[in-house]
mmCIF file of N, CA and C in Angstrom:
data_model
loop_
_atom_site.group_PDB
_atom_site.id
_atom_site.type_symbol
_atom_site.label_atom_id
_atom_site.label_comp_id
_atom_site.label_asym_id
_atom_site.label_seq_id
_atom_site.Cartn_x
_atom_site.Cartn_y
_atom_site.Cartn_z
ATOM 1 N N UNK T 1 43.725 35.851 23.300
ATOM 2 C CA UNK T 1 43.470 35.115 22.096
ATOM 3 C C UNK T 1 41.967 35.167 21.796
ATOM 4 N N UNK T 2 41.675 35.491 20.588
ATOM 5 C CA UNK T 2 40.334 35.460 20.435
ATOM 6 C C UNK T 2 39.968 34.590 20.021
ATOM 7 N N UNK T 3 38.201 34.007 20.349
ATOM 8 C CA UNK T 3 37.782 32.607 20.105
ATOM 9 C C UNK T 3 37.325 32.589 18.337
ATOM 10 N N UNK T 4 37.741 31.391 18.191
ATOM 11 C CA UNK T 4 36.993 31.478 16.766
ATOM 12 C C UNK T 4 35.458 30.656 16.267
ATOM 13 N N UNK T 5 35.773 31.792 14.999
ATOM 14 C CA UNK T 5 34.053 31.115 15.238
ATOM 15 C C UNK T 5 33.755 30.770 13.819
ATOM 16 N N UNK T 6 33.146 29.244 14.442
ATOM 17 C CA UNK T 6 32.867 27.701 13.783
ATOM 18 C C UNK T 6 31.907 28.699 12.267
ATOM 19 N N UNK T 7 32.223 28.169 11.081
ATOM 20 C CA UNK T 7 32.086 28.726 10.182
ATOM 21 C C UNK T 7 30.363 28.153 9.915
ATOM 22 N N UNK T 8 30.563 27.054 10.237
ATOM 23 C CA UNK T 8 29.312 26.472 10.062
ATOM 24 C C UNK T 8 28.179 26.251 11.009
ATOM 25 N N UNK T 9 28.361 27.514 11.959
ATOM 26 C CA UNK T 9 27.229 27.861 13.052
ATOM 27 C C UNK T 9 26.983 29.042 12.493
ATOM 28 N N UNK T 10 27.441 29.634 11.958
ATOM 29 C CA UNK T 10 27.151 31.180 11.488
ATOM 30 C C UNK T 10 25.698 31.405 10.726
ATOM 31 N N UNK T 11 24.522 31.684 10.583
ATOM 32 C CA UNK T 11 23.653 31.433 10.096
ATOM 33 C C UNK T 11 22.818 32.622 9.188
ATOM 34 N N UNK T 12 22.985 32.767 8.419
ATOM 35 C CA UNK T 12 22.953 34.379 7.181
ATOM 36 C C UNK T 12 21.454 34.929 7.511
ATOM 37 N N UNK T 13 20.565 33.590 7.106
ATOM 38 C CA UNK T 13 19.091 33.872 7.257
ATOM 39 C C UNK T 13 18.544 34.482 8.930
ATOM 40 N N UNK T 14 19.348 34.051 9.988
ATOM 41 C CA UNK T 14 18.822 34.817 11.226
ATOM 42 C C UNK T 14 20.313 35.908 11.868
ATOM 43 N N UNK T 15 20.753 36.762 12.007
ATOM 44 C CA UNK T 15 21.262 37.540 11.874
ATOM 45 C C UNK T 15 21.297 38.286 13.443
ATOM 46 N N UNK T 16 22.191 38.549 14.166
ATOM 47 C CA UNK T 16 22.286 38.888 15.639
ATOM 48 C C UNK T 16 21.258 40.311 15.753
ATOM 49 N N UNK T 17 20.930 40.229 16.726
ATOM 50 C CA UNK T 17 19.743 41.624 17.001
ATOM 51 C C UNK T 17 20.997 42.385 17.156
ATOM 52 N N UNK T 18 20.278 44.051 16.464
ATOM 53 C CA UNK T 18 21.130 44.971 17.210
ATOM 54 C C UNK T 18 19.867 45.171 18.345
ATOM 55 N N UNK T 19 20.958 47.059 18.459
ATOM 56 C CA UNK T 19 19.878 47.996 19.360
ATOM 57 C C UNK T 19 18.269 48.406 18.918
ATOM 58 N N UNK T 20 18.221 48.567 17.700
ATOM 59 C CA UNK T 20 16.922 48.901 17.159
ATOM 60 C C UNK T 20 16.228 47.954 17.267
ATOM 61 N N UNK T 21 16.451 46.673 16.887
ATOM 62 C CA UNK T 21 15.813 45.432 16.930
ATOM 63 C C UNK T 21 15.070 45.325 18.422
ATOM 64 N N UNK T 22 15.949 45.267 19.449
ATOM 65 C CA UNK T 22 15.358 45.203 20.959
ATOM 66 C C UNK T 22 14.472 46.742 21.399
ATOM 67 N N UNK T 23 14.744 47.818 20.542
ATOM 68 C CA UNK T 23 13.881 48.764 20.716
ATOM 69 C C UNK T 23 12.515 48.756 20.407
ATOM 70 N N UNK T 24 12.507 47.846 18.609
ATOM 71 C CA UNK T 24 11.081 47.541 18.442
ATOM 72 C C UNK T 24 10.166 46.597 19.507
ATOM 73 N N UNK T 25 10.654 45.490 20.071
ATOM 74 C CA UNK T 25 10.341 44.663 20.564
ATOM 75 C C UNK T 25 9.215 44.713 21.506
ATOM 76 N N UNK T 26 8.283 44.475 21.653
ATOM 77 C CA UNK T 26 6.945 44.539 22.928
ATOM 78 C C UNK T 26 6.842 43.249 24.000
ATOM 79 N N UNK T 27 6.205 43.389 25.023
ATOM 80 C CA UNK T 27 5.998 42.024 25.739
ATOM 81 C C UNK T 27 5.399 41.142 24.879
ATOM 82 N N UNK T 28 5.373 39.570 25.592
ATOM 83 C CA UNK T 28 4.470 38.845 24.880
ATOM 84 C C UNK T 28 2.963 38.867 24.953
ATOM 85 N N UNK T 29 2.862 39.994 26.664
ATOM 86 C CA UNK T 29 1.292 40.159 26.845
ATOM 87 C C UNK T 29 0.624 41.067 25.944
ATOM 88 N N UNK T 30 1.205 42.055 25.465
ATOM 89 C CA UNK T 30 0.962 42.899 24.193
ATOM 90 C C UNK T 30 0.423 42.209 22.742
ATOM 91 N N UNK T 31 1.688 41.209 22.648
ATOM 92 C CA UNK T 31 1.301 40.955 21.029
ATOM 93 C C UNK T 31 0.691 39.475 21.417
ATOM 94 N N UNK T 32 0.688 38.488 22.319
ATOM 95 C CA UNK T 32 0.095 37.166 22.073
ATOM 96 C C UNK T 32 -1.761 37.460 21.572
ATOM 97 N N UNK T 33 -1.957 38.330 22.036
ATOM 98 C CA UNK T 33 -3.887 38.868 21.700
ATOM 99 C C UNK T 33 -3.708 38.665 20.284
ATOM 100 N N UNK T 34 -3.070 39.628 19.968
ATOM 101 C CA UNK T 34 -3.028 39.672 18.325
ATOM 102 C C UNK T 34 -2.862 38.545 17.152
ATOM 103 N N UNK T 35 -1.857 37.739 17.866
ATOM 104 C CA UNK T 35 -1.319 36.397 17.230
ATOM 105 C C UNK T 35 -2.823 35.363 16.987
ATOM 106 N N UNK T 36 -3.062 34.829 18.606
ATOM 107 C CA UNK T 36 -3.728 33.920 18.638
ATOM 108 C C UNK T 36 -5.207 34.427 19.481
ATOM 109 N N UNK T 37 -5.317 35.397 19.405
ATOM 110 C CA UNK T 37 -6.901 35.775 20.401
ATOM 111 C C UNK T 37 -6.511 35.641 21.944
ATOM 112 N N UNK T 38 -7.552 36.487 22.649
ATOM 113 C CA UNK T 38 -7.526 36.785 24.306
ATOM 114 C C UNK T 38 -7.723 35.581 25.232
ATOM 115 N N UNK T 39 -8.358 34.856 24.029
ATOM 116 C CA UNK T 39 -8.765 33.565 25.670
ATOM 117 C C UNK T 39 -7.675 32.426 25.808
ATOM 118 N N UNK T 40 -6.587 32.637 24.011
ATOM 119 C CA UNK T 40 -5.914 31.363 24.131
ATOM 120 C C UNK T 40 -4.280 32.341 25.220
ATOM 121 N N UNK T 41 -4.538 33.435 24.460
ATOM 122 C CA UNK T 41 -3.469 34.214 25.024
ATOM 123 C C UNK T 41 -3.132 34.105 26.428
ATOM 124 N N UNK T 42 -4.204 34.644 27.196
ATOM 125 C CA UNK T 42 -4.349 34.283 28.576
ATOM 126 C C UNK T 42 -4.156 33.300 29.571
ATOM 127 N N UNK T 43 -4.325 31.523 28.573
ATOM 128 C CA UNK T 43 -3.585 30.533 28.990
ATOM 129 C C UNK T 43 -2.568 30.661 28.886
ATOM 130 N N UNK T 44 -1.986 31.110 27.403
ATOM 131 C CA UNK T 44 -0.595 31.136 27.187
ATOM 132 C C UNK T 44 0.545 32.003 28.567
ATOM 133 N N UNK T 45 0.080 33.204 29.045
ATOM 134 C CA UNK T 45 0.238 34.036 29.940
ATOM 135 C C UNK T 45 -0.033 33.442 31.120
ATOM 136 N N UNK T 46 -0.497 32.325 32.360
ATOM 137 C CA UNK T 46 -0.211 32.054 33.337
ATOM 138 C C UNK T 46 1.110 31.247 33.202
ATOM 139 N N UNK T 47 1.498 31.814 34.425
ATOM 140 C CA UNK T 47 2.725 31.095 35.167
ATOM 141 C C UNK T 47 2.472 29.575 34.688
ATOM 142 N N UNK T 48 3.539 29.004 35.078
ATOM 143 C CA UNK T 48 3.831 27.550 35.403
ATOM 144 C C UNK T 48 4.490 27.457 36.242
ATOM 145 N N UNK T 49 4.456 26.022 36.591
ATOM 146 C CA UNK T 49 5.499 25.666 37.716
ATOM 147 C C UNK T 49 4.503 25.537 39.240
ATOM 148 N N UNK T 50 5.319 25.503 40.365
ATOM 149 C CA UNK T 50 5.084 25.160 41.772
ATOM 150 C C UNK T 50 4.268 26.538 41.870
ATOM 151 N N UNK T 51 3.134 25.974 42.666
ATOM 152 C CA UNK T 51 2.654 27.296 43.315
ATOM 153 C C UNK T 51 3.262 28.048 44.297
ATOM 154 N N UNK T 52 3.121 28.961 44.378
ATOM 155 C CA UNK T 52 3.808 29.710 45.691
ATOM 156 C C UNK T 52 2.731 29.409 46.927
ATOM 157 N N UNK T 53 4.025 29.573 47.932
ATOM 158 C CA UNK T 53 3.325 28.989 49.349
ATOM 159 C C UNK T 53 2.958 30.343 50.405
ATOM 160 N N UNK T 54 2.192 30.609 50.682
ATOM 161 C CA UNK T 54 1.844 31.584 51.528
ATOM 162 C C UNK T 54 3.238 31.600 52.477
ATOM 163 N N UNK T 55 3.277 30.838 53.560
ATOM 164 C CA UNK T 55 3.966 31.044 54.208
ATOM 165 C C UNK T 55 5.593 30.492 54.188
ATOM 166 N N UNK T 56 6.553 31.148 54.417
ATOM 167 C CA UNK T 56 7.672 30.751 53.604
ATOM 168 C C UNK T 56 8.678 30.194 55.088
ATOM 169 N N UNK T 57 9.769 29.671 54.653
ATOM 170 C CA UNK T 57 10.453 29.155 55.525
ATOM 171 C C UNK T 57 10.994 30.793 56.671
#
């Protein structure tokens, strides 16, 4: 049985990626320079979260 689909999630203005779409696509370390400059970029670009522990269990 196939699922159906809710008429009013369907959304015209954003539209499912194809293959070309994910072909254009670059990292975010590529294009964040461009967006917002290198120094904000670069915050934007560290990790978050727990540091890693040298020595592991």
């Amino acid at each position: 049985m196939k699922k159906r689909i809710n008429p009013k999630l369907i959304d015209s203005e954003n539209p499912e990626l194809t293959n070309d779409d994910f072909a254009k696509m670059r990292p975010a370390s590529d294009v964040l320079p461009e967006i917002f400059g290198t120094e904000i970029a670069k915050e934007l670009l560290i990790p978050r979260g727990r540091p890693r522990l040298e020595k592991t269990k």
